[in-house]
Short mmCIF file of C-alpha atoms in Angstrom, two decimals:
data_model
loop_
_atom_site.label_atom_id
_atom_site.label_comp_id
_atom_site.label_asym_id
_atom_site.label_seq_id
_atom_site.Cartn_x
_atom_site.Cartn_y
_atom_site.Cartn_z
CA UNK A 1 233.67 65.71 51.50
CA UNK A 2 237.09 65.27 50.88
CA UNK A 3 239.54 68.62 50.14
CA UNK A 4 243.07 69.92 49.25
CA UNK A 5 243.86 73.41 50.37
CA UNK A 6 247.61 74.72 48.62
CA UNK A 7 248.15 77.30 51.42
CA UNK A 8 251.04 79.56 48.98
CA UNK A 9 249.48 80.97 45.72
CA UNK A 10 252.86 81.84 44.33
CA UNK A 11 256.27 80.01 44.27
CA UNK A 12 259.10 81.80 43.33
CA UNK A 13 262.80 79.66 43.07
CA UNK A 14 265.83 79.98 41.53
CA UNK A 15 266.85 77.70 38.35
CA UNK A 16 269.02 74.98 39.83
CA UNK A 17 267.40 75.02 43.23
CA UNK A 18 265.09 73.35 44.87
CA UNK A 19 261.26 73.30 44.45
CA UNK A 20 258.84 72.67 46.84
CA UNK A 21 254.77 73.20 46.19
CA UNK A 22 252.66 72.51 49.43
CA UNK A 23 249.17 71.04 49.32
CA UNK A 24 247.21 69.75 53.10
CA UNK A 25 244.62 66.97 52.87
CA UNK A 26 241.12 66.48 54.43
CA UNK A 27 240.19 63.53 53.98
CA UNK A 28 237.57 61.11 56.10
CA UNK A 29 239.25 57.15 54.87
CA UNK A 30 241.92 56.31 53.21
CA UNK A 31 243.34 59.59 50.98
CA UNK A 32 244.29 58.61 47.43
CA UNK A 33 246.28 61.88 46.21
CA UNK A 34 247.53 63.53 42.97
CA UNK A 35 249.47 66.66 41.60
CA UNK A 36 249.07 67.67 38.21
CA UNK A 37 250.80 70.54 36.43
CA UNK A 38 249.42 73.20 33.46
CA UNK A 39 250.92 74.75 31.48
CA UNK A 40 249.16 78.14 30.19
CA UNK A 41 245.67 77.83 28.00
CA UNK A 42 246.34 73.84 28.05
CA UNK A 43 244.95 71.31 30.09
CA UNK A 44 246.38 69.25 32.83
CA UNK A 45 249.17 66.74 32.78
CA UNK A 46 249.87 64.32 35.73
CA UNK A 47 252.38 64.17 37.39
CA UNK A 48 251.98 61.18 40.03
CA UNK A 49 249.84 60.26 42.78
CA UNK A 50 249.79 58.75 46.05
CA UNK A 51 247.35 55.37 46.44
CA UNK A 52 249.31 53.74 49.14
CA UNK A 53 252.61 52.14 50.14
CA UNK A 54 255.67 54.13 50.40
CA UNK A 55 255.27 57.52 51.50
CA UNK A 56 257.69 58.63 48.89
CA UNK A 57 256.04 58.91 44.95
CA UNK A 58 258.32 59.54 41.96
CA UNK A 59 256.55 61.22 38.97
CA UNK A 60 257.20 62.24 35.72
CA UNK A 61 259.78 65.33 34.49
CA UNK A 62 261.88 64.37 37.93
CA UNK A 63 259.49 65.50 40.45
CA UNK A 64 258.59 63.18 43.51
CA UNK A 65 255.90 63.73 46.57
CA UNK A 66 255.78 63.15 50.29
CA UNK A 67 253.08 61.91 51.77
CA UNK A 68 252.94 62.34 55.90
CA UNK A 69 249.89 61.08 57.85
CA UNK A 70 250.53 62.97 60.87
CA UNK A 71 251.07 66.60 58.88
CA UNK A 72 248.29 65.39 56.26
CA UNK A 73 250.59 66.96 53.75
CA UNK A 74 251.46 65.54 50.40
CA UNK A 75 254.06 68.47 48.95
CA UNK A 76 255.56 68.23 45.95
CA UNK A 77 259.67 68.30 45.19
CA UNK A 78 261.72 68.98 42.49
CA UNK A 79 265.56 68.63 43.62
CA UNK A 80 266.46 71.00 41.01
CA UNK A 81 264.33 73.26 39.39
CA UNK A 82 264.27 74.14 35.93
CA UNK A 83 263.33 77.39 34.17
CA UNK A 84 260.78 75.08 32.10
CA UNK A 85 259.49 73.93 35.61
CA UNK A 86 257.51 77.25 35.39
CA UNK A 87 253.71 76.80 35.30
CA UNK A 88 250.79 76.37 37.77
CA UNK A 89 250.17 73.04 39.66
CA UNK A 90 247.44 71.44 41.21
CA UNK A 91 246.96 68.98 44.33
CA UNK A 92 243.81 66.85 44.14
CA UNK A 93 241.85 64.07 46.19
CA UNK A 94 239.59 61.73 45.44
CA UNK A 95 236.34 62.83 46.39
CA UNK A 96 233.57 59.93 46.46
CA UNK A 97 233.65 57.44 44.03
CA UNK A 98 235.84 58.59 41.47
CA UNK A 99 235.94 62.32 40.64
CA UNK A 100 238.73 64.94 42.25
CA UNK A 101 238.40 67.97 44.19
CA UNK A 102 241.17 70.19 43.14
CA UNK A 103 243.06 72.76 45.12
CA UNK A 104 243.09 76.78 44.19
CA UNK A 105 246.36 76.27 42.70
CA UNK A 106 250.39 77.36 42.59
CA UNK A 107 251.95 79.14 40.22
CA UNK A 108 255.73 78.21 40.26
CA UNK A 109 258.34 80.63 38.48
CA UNK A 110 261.60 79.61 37.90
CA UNK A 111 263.93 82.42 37.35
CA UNK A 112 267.53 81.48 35.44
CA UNK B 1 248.01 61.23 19.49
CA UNK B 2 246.23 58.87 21.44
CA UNK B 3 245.06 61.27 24.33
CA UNK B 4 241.96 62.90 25.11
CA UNK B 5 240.90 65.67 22.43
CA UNK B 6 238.29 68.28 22.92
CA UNK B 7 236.53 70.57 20.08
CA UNK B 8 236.56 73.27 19.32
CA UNK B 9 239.77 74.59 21.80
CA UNK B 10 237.33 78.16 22.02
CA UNK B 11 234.88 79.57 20.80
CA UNK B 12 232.80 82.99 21.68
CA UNK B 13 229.29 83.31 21.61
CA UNK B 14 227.10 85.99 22.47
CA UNK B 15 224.69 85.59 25.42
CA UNK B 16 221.92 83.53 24.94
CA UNK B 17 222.74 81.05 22.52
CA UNK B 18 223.33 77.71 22.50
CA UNK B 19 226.81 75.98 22.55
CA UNK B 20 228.12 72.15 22.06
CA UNK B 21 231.27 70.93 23.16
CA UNK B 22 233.17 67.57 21.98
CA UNK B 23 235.36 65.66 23.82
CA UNK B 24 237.16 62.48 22.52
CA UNK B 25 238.56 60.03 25.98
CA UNK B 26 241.93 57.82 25.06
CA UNK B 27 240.38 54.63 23.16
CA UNK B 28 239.16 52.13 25.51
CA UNK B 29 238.94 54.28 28.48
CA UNK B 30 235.34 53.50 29.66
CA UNK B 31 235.03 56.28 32.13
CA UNK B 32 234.86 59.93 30.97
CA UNK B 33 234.44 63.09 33.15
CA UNK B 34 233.91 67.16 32.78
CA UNK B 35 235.04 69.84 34.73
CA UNK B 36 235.13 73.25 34.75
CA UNK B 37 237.91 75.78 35.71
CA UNK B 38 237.10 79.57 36.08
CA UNK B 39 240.41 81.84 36.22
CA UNK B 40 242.23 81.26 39.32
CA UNK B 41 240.13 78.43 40.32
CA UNK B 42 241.17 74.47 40.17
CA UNK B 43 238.87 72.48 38.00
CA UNK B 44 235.29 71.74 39.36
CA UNK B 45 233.86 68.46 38.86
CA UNK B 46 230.88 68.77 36.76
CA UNK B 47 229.44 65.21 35.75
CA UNK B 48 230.96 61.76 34.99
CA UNK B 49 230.21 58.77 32.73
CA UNK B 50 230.40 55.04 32.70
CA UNK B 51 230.71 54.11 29.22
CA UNK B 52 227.11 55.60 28.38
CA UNK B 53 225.46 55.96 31.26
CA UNK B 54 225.61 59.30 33.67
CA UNK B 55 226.58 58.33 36.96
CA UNK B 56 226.87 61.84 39.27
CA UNK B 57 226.20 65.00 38.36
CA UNK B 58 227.42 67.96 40.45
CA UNK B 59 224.80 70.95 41.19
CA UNK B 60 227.13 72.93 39.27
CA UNK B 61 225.14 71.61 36.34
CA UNK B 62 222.23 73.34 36.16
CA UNK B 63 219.22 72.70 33.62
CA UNK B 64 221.13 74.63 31.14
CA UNK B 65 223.48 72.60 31.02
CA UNK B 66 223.29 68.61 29.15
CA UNK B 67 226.13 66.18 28.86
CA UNK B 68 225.42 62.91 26.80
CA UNK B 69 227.82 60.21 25.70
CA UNK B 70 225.14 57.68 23.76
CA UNK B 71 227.75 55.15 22.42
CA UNK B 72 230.38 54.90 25.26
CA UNK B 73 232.47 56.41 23.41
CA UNK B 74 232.82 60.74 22.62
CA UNK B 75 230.70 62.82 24.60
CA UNK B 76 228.86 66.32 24.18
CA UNK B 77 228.06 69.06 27.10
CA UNK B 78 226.30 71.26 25.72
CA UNK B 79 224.93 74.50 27.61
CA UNK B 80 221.68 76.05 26.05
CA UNK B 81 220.42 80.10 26.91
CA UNK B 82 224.45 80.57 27.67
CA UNK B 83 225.16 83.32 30.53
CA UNK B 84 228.42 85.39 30.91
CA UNK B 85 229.11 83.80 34.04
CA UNK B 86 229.70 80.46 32.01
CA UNK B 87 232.66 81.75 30.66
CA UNK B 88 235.62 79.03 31.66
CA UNK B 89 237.72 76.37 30.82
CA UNK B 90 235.71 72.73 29.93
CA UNK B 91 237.78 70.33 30.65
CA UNK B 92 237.14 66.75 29.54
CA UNK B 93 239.32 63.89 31.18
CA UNK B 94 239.33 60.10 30.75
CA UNK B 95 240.24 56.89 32.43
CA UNK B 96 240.65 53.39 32.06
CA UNK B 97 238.00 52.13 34.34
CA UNK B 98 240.13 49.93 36.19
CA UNK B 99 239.38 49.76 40.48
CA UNK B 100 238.99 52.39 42.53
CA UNK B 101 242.79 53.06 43.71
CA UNK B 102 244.32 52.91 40.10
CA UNK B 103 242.53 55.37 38.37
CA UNK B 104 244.61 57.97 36.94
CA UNK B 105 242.39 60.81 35.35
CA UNK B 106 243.93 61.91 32.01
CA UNK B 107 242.67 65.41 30.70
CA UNK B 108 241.88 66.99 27.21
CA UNK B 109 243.35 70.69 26.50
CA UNK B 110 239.92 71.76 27.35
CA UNK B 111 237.69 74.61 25.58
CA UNK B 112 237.57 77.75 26.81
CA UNK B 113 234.08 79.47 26.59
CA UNK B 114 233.58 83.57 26.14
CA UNK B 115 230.44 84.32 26.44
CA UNK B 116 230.01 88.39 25.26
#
């Protein structure tokens, strides 16, 4: 089976800075990758994901993703971090045909 | 709004009873999923549809537990003799049904469950 394991539980950055949320991959084929952000007692809103191609994705709200092979990482990056960037965010995979395994989460707070 | 919807957003029930949730996928979206998020969990992949028919259901979903979607269109989960330990989030997410590498799952607000 195919897993994402988001090794920090809590991310704590200044407004302004920047962001980074971590997220490994396990993945037997070809990984097909995706972040998604919640905000509290709502459900999730995508951010972007990784299918193929370059190994830099831009999302939505200014936040991009690296993908690297070699570190089977696909973190997440804000350049500058907003106090609105605040909320917990999830790393998923493709598991089997078409549903997602979903990390533990990170809850990001951005201090002004 | 055109995205998914899900009803009712909570609801409390005492053990025991019987529950139904709704969930509405984004028009045209021919593939419709639940999941289910405890606190301090990521979602869990419960069961997924393909326009009306069930495709894979997770062992998560026990025999308590029935999803349906008879028209390809909204679907129900409901959860009969409900337990305290399925108290969560139900989360309902849709997609367009287009190959593998371009889905992009889209996801209701979701329904949290108390069960007293």
């Amino acid at each position: 089976a195919q897993s994402v394991a988001q090794p920090e539980d809590q991310v704590n950055v200044a407004e302004g800075n920047p962001l980074t949320v971590k997220c490994t991959y396990s993945v037997s084929g070809n990984p097909y990758l995706f972040w998604y952000v919640q905000y509290p007692n709502r459900g999730l809103q995508f951010l972007l994901k990784y299918i193929t191609g370059d190994n830099l994705v831009k999302g939505s709200y200014g936040f991009e993703a690296e993908f690297n092979k070699s570190q089977t990482s696909f973190h997440l990056k804000k350049p500058s971090a907003l106090v609105s960037d605040s909320a917990l965010y999830f790393c998923a995979v493709r598991d089997g045909d078409y549903k997602l395994s979903f990390g533990a989460g990170t809850t990001v707070t951005v201090r002004a | 709004d055109t995205g998914v919807s899900q009803d009712p957003r909570h609801k409390i029930t005492k053990r025991g009873q019987n529950v139904t949730f709704r969930c509405d996928p984004i028009s045209e979206h021919n593939r419709l999923y639940w999941y289910r998020q405890t606190l301090g969990q990521g979602p869990e992949f419960l069961t997924y549809f393909q326009n009306e028919a069930q495709l894979e259901k997770s062992r998560l979903l026990s025999d308590r537990f029935s999803a349906e979607r008879p028209k390809g269109s909204f679907s129900t989960l409901e959860i009969q003799r409900t337990e305290q330990g399925d108290s969560a989030m139900y989360l309902c997410a849709s997609s367009s049904g287009l190959a593998k590498y371009q889905e992009t799952q889209y996801f209701g607000p979701g329904t949290r469950l108390l069960v007293l």
